[in-house]
PDB file of C-alpha atoms in Angstrom:
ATOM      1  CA  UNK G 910      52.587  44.998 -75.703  1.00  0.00           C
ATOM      2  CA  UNK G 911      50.939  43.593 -72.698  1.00  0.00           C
ATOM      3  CA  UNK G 912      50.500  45.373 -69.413  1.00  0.00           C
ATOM      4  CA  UNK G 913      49.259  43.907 -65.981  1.00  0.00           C
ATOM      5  CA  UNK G 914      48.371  47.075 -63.547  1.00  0.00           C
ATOM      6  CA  UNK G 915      47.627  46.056 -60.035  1.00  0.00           C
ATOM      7  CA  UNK G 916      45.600  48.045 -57.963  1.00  0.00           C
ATOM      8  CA  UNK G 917      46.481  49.409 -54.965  1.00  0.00           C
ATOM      9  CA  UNK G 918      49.802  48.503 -54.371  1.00  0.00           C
ATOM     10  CA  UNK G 919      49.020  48.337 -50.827  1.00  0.00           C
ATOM     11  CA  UNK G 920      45.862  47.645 -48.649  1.00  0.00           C
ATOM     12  CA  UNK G 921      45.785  47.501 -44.719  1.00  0.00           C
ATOM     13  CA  UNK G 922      42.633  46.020 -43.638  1.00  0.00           C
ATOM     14  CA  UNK G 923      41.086  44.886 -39.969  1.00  0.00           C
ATOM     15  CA  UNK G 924      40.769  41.243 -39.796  1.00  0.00           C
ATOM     16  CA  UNK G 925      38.053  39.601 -40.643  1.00  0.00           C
ATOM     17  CA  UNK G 926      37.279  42.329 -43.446  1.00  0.00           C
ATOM     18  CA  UNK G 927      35.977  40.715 -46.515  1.00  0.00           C
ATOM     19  CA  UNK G 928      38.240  42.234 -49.782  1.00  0.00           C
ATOM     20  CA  UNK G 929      39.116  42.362 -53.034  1.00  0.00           C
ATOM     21  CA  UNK G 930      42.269  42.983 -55.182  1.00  0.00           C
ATOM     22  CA  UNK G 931      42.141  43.966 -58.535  1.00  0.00           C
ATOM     23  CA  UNK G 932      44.078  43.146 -61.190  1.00  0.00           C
ATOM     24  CA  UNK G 933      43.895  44.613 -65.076  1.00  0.00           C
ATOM     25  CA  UNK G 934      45.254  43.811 -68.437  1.00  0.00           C
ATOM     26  CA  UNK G 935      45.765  45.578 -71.839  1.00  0.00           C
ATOM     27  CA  UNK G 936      45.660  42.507 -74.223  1.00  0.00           C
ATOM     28  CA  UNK G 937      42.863  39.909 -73.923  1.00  0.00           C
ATOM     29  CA  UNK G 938      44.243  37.513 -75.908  1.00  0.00           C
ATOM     30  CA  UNK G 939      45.374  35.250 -72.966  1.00  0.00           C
ATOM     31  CA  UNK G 940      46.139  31.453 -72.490  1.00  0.00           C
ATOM     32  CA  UNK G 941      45.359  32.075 -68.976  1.00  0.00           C
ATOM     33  CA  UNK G 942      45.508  34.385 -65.796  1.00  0.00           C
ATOM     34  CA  UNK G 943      47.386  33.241 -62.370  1.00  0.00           C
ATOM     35  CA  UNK G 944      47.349  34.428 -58.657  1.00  0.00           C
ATOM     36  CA  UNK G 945      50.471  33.825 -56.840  1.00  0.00           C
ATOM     37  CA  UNK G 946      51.203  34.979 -52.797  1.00  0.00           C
ATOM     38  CA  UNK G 947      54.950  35.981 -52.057  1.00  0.00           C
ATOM     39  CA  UNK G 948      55.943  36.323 -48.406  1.00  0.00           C
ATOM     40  CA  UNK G 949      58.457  38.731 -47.844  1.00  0.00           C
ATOM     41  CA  UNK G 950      61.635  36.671 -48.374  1.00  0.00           C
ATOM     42  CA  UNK G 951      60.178  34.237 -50.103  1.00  0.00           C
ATOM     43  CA  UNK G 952      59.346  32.792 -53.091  1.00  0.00           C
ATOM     44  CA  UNK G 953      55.851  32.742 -54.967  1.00  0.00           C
ATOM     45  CA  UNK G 954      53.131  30.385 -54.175  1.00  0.00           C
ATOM     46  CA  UNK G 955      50.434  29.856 -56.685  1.00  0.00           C
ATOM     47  CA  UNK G 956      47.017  30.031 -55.242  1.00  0.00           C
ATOM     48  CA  UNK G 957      44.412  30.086 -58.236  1.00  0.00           C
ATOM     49  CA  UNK G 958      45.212  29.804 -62.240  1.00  0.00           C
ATOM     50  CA  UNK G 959      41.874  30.823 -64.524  1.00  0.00           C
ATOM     51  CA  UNK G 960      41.679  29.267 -67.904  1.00  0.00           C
ATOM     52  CA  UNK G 961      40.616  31.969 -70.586  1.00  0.00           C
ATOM     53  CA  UNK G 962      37.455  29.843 -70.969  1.00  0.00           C
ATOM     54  CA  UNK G 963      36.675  30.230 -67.271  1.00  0.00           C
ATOM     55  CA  UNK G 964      35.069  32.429 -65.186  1.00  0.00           C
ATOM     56  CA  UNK G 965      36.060  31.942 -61.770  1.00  0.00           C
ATOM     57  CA  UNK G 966      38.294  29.664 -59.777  1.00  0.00           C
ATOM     58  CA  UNK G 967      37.616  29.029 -56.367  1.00  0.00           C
ATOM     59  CA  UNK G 968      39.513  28.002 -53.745  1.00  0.00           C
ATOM     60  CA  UNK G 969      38.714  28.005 -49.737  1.00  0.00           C
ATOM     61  CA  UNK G 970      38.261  31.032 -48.447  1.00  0.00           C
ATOM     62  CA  UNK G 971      39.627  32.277 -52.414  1.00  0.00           C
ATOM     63  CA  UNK G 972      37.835  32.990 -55.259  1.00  0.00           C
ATOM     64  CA  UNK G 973      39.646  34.732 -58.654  1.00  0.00           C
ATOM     65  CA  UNK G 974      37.443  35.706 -61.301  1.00  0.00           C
ATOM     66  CA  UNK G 975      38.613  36.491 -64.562  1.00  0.00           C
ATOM     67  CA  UNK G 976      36.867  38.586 -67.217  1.00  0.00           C
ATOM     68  CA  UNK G 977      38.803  38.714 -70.523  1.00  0.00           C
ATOM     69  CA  UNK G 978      36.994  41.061 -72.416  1.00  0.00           C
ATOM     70  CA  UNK G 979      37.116  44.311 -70.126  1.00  0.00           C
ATOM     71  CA  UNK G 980      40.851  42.512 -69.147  1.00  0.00           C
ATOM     72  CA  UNK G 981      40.298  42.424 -65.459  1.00  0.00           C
ATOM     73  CA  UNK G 982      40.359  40.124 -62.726  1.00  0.00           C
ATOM     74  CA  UNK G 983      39.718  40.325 -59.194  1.00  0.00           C
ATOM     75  CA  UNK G 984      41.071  38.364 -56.203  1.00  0.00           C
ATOM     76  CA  UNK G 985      38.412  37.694 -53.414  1.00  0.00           C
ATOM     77  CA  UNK G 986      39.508  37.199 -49.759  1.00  0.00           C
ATOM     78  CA  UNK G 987      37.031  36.393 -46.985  1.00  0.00           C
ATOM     79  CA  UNK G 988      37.302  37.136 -43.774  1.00  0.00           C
ATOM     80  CA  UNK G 989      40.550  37.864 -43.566  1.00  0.00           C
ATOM     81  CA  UNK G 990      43.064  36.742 -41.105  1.00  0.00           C
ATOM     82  CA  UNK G 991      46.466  38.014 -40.127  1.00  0.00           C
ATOM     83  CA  UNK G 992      48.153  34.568 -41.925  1.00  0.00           C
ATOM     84  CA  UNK G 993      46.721  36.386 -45.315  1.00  0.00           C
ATOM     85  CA  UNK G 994      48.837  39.224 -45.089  1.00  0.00           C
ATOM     86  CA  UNK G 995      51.527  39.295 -47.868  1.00  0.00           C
ATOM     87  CA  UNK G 996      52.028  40.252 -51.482  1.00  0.00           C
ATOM     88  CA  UNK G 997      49.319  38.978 -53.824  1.00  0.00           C
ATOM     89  CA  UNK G 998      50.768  39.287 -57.459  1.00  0.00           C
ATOM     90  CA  UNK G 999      48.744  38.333 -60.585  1.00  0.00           C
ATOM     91  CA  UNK G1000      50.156  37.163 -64.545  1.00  0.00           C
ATOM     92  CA  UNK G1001      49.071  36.309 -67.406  1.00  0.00           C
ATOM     93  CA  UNK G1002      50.002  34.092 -70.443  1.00  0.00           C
ATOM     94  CA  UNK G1003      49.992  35.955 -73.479  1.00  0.00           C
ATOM     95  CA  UNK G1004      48.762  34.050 -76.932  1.00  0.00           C
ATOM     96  CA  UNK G1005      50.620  34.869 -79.350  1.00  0.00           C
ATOM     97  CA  UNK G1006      54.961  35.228 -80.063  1.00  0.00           C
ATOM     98  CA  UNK G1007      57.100  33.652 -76.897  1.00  0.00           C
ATOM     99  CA  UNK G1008      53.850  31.944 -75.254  1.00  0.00           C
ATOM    100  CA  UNK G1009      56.224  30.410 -72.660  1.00  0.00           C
ATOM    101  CA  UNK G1010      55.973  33.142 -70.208  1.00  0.00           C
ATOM    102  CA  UNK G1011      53.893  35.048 -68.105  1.00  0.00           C
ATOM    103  CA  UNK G1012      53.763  38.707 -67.913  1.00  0.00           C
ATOM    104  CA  UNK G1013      53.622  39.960 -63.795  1.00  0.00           C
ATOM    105  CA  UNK G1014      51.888  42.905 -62.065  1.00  0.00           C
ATOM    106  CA  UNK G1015      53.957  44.847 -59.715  1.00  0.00           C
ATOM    107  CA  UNK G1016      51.574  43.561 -56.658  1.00  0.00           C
ATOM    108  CA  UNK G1017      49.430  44.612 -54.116  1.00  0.00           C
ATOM    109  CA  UNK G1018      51.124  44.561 -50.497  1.00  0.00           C
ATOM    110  CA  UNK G1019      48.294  43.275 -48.088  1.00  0.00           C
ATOM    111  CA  UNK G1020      48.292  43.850 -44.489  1.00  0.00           C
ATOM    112  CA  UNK G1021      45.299  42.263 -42.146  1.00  0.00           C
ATOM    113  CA  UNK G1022      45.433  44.057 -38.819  1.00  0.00           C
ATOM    114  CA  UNK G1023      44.849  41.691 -35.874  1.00  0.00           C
TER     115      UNK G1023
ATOM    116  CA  UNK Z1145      59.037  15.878 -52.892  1.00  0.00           C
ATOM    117  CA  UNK Z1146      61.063  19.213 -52.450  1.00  0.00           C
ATOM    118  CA  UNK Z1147      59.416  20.934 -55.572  1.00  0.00           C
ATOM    119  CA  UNK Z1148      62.047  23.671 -57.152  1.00  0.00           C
ATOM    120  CA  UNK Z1149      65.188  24.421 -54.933  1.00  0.00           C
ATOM    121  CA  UNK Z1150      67.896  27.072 -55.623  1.00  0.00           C
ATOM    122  CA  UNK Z1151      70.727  27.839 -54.544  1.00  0.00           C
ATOM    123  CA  UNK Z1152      72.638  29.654 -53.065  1.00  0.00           C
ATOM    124  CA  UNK Z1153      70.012  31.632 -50.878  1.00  0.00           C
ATOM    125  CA  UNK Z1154      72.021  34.765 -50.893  1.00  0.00           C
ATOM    126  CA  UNK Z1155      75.656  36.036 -52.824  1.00  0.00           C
ATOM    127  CA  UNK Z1156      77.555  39.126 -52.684  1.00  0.00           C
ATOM    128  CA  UNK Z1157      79.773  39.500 -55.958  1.00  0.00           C
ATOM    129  CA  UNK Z1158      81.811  42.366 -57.179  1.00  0.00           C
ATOM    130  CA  UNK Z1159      81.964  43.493 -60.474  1.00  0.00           C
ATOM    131  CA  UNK Z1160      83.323  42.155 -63.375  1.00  0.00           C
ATOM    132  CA  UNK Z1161      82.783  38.643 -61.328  1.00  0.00           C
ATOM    133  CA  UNK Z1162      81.516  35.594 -62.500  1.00  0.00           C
ATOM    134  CA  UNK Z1163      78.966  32.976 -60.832  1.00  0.00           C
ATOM    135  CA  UNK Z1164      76.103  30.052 -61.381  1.00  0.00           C
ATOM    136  CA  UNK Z1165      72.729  30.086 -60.199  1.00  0.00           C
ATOM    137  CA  UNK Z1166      71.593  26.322 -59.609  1.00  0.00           C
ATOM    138  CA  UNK Z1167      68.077  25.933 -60.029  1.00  0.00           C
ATOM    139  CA  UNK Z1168      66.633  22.061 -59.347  1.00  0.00           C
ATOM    140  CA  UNK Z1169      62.997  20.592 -59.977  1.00  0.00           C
ATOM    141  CA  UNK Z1170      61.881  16.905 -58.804  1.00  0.00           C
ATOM    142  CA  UNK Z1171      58.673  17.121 -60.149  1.00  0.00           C
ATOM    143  CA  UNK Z1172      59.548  16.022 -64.049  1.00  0.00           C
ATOM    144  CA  UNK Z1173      58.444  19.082 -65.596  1.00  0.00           C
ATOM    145  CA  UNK Z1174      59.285  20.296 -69.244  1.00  0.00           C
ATOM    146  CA  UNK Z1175      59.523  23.556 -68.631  1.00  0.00           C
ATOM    147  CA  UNK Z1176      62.041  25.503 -66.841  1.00  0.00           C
ATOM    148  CA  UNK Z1177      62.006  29.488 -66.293  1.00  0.00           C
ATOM    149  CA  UNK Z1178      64.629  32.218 -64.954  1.00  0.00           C
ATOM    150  CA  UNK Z1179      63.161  35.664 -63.159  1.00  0.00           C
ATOM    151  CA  UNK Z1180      64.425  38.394 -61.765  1.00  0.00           C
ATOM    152  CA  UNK Z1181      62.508  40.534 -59.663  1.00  0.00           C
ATOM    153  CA  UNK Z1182      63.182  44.083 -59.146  1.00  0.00           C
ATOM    154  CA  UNK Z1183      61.366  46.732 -56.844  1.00  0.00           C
ATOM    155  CA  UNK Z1184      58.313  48.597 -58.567  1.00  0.00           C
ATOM    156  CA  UNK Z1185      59.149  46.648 -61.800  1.00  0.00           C
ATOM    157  CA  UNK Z1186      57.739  43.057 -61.336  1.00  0.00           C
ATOM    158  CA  UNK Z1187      58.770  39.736 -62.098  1.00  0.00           C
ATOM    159  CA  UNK Z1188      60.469  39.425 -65.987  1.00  0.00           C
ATOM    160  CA  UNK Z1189      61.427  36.300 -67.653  1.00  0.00           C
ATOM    161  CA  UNK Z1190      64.982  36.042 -68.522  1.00  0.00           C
ATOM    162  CA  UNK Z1191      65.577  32.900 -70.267  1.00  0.00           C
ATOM    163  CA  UNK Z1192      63.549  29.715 -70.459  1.00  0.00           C
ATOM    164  CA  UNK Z1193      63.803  26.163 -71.649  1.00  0.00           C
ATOM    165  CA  UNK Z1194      60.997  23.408 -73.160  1.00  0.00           C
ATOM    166  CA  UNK Z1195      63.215  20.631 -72.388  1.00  0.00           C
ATOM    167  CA  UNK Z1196      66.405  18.886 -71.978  1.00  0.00           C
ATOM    168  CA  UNK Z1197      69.233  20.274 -73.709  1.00  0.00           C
ATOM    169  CA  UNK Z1198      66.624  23.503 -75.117  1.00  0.00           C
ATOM    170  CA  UNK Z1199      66.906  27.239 -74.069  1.00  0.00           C
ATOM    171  CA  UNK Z1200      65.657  30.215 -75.474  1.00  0.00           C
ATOM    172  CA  UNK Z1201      65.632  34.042 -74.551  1.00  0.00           C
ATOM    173  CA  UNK Z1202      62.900  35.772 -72.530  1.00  0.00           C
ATOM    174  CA  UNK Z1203      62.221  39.615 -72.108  1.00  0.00           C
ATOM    175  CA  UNK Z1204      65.494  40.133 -70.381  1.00  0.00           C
ATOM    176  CA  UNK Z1205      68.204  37.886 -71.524  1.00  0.00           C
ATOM    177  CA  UNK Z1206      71.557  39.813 -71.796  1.00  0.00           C
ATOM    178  CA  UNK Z1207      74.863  39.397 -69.863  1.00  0.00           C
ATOM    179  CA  UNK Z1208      73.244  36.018 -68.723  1.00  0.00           C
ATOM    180  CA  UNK Z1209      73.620  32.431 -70.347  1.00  0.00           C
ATOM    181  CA  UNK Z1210      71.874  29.398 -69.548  1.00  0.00           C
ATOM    182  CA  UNK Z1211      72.423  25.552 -69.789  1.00  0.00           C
ATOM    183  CA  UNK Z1212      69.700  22.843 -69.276  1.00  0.00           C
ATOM    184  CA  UNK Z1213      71.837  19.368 -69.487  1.00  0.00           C
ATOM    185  CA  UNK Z1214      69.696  17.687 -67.383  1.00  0.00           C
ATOM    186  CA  UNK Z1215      66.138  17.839 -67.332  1.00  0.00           C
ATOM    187  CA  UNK Z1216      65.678  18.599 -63.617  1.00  0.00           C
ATOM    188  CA  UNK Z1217      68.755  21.040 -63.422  1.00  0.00           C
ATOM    189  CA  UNK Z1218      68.352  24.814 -65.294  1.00  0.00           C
ATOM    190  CA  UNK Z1219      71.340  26.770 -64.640  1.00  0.00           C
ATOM    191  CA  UNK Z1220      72.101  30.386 -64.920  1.00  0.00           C
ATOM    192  CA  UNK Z1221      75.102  31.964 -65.143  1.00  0.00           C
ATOM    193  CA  UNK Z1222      76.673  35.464 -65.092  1.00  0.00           C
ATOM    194  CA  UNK Z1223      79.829  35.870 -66.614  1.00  0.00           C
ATOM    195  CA  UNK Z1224      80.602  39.429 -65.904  1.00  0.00           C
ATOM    196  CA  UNK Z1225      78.775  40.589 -62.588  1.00  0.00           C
ATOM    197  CA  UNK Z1226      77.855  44.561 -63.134  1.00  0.00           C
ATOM    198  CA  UNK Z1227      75.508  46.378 -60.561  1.00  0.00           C
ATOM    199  CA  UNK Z1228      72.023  46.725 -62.524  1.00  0.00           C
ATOM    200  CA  UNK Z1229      72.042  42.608 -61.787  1.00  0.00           C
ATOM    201  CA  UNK Z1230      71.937  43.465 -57.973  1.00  0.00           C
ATOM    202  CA  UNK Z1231      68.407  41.327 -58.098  1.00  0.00           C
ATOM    203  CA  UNK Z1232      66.400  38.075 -57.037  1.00  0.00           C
ATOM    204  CA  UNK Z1233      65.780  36.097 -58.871  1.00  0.00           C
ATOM    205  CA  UNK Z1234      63.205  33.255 -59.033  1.00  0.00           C
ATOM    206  CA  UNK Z1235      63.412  30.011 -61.038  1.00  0.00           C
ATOM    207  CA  UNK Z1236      59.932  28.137 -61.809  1.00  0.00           C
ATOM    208  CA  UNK Z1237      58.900  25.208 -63.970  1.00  0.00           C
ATOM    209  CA  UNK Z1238      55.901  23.733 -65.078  1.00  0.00           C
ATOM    210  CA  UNK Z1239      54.756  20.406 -66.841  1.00  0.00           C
ATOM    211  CA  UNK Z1240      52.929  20.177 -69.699  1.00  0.00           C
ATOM    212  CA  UNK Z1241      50.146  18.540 -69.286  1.00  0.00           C
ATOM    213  CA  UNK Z1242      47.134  20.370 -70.742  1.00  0.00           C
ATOM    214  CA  UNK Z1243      45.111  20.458 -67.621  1.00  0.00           C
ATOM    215  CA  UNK Z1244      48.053  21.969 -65.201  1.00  0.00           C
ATOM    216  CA  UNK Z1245      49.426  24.897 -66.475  1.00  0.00           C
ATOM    217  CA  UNK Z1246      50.800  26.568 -62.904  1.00  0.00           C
ATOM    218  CA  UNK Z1247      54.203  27.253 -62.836  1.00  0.00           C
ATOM    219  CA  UNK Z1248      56.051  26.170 -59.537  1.00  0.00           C
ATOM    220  CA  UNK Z1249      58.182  28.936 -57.849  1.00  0.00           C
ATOM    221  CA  UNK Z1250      61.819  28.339 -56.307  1.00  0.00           C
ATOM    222  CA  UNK Z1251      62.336  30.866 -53.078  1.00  0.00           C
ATOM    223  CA  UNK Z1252      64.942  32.548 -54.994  1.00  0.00           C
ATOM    224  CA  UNK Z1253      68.377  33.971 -54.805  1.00  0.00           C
ATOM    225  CA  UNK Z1254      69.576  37.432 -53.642  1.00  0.00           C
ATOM    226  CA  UNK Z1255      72.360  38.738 -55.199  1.00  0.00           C
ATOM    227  CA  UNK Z1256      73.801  42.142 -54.805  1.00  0.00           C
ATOM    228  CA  UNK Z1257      76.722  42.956 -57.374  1.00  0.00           C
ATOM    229  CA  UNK Z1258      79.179  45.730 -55.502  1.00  0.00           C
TER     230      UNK Z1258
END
């Protein structure tokens, strides 16, 4: 059965910190691997989806890589601002049975200290 | 172009109650997903549909039904309110066009079942 694990589930950082959020899976056999940003309130935005052929997505100050073998991906924020802070979840999309879903982490809670 | 809109925001039912979730998508997508989210346990996929008039069950399906008569409309219902549905929960579609698989988040509903 597939497992995302994300790692910490929280992070408090001084802006303008570079960081990185981790997130792991027990099955490689993906379709592909999402990022998605929730605000507390609020529904999820997606900011970067990686293709299982890919290795990295990119996008502004963003960049996801994904490697499918050791099941990992990471999340890459550059100098961080306050605006970042949030809950950064990631899923994947399993091959294989119901394909028509994605499996969530439980998230990593990001605060950027002004 | 309001993407995926749900409603209502918020609803306080008792048990044993009954009540629709409305979930709407302007963006002509297949696809249509229902979520809840609960704390420390992630999103999971409750029921799903590939198209007009199509549902099927996801990881958490029962004492919830589902109806897709229109493409752009995915509804969920509850017929019998109990407690353990005190939730959000999310509805998201995608299209199905090879080169776009994101799915597109609603901001959700919060319902608390007393």
């Amino acid at each position: 059965k597939q497992e995302v694990t994300q790692i910490p589930a929280a992070l408090s950082v001084p802006e303008g910190e570079n960081l990185v959020l981790n997130c792991s899976f027990t099955d490689s056999a993906i379709y592909n691997l999402q990022w998605f940003r929730q605000d507390p309130g609020k529904g999820l935005t997606s900011l970067l989806l990686i293709q299982s052929s890919q290795r990295e997505q990119t996008s502004g100050r963003l960049n996801a890589s994904l490697d499918k073998s050791s099941g990992r991906s990471t999340l890459y924020i550059a100098a961080s601002q306050p605006g970042d802070s949030a809950t950064y979840l990631c899923a994947v999309r399993p091959r294989g049975g119901a394909t028509n879903k994605l499996i969530f982490g439980t998230g990593t809670l990001l605060a950027v200290q002004p | 172009n309001a993407g995926v809109t749900q409603t209502p925001k918020f609803r306080v039912l008792k048990t044993g109650q009954s009540m629709t979730l409305l979930c709407a998508q302007d963006m002509n997508h297949e696809y249509m997903y229902w979520y809840r989210q609960d704390p420390g346990m992630g999103l999971r996929l409750i029921h799903y549909s590939v198209g007009e008039g199509t549902t099927a069950k996801g990881e958490v399906p029962d004492g919830y039904n589902v109806s897709r008569l229109k493409k752009q409309n995915f509804l969920l219902g509850l017929e019998s309110a109990a407690p353990s549905q005190t939730s959000v929960y999310f509805c998201a579609s995608r299209t199905t066009v090879r080169s776009s698989y994101e799915q597109y988040f609603g901001p959700g509903t919060r319902l608390t079942v007393t």
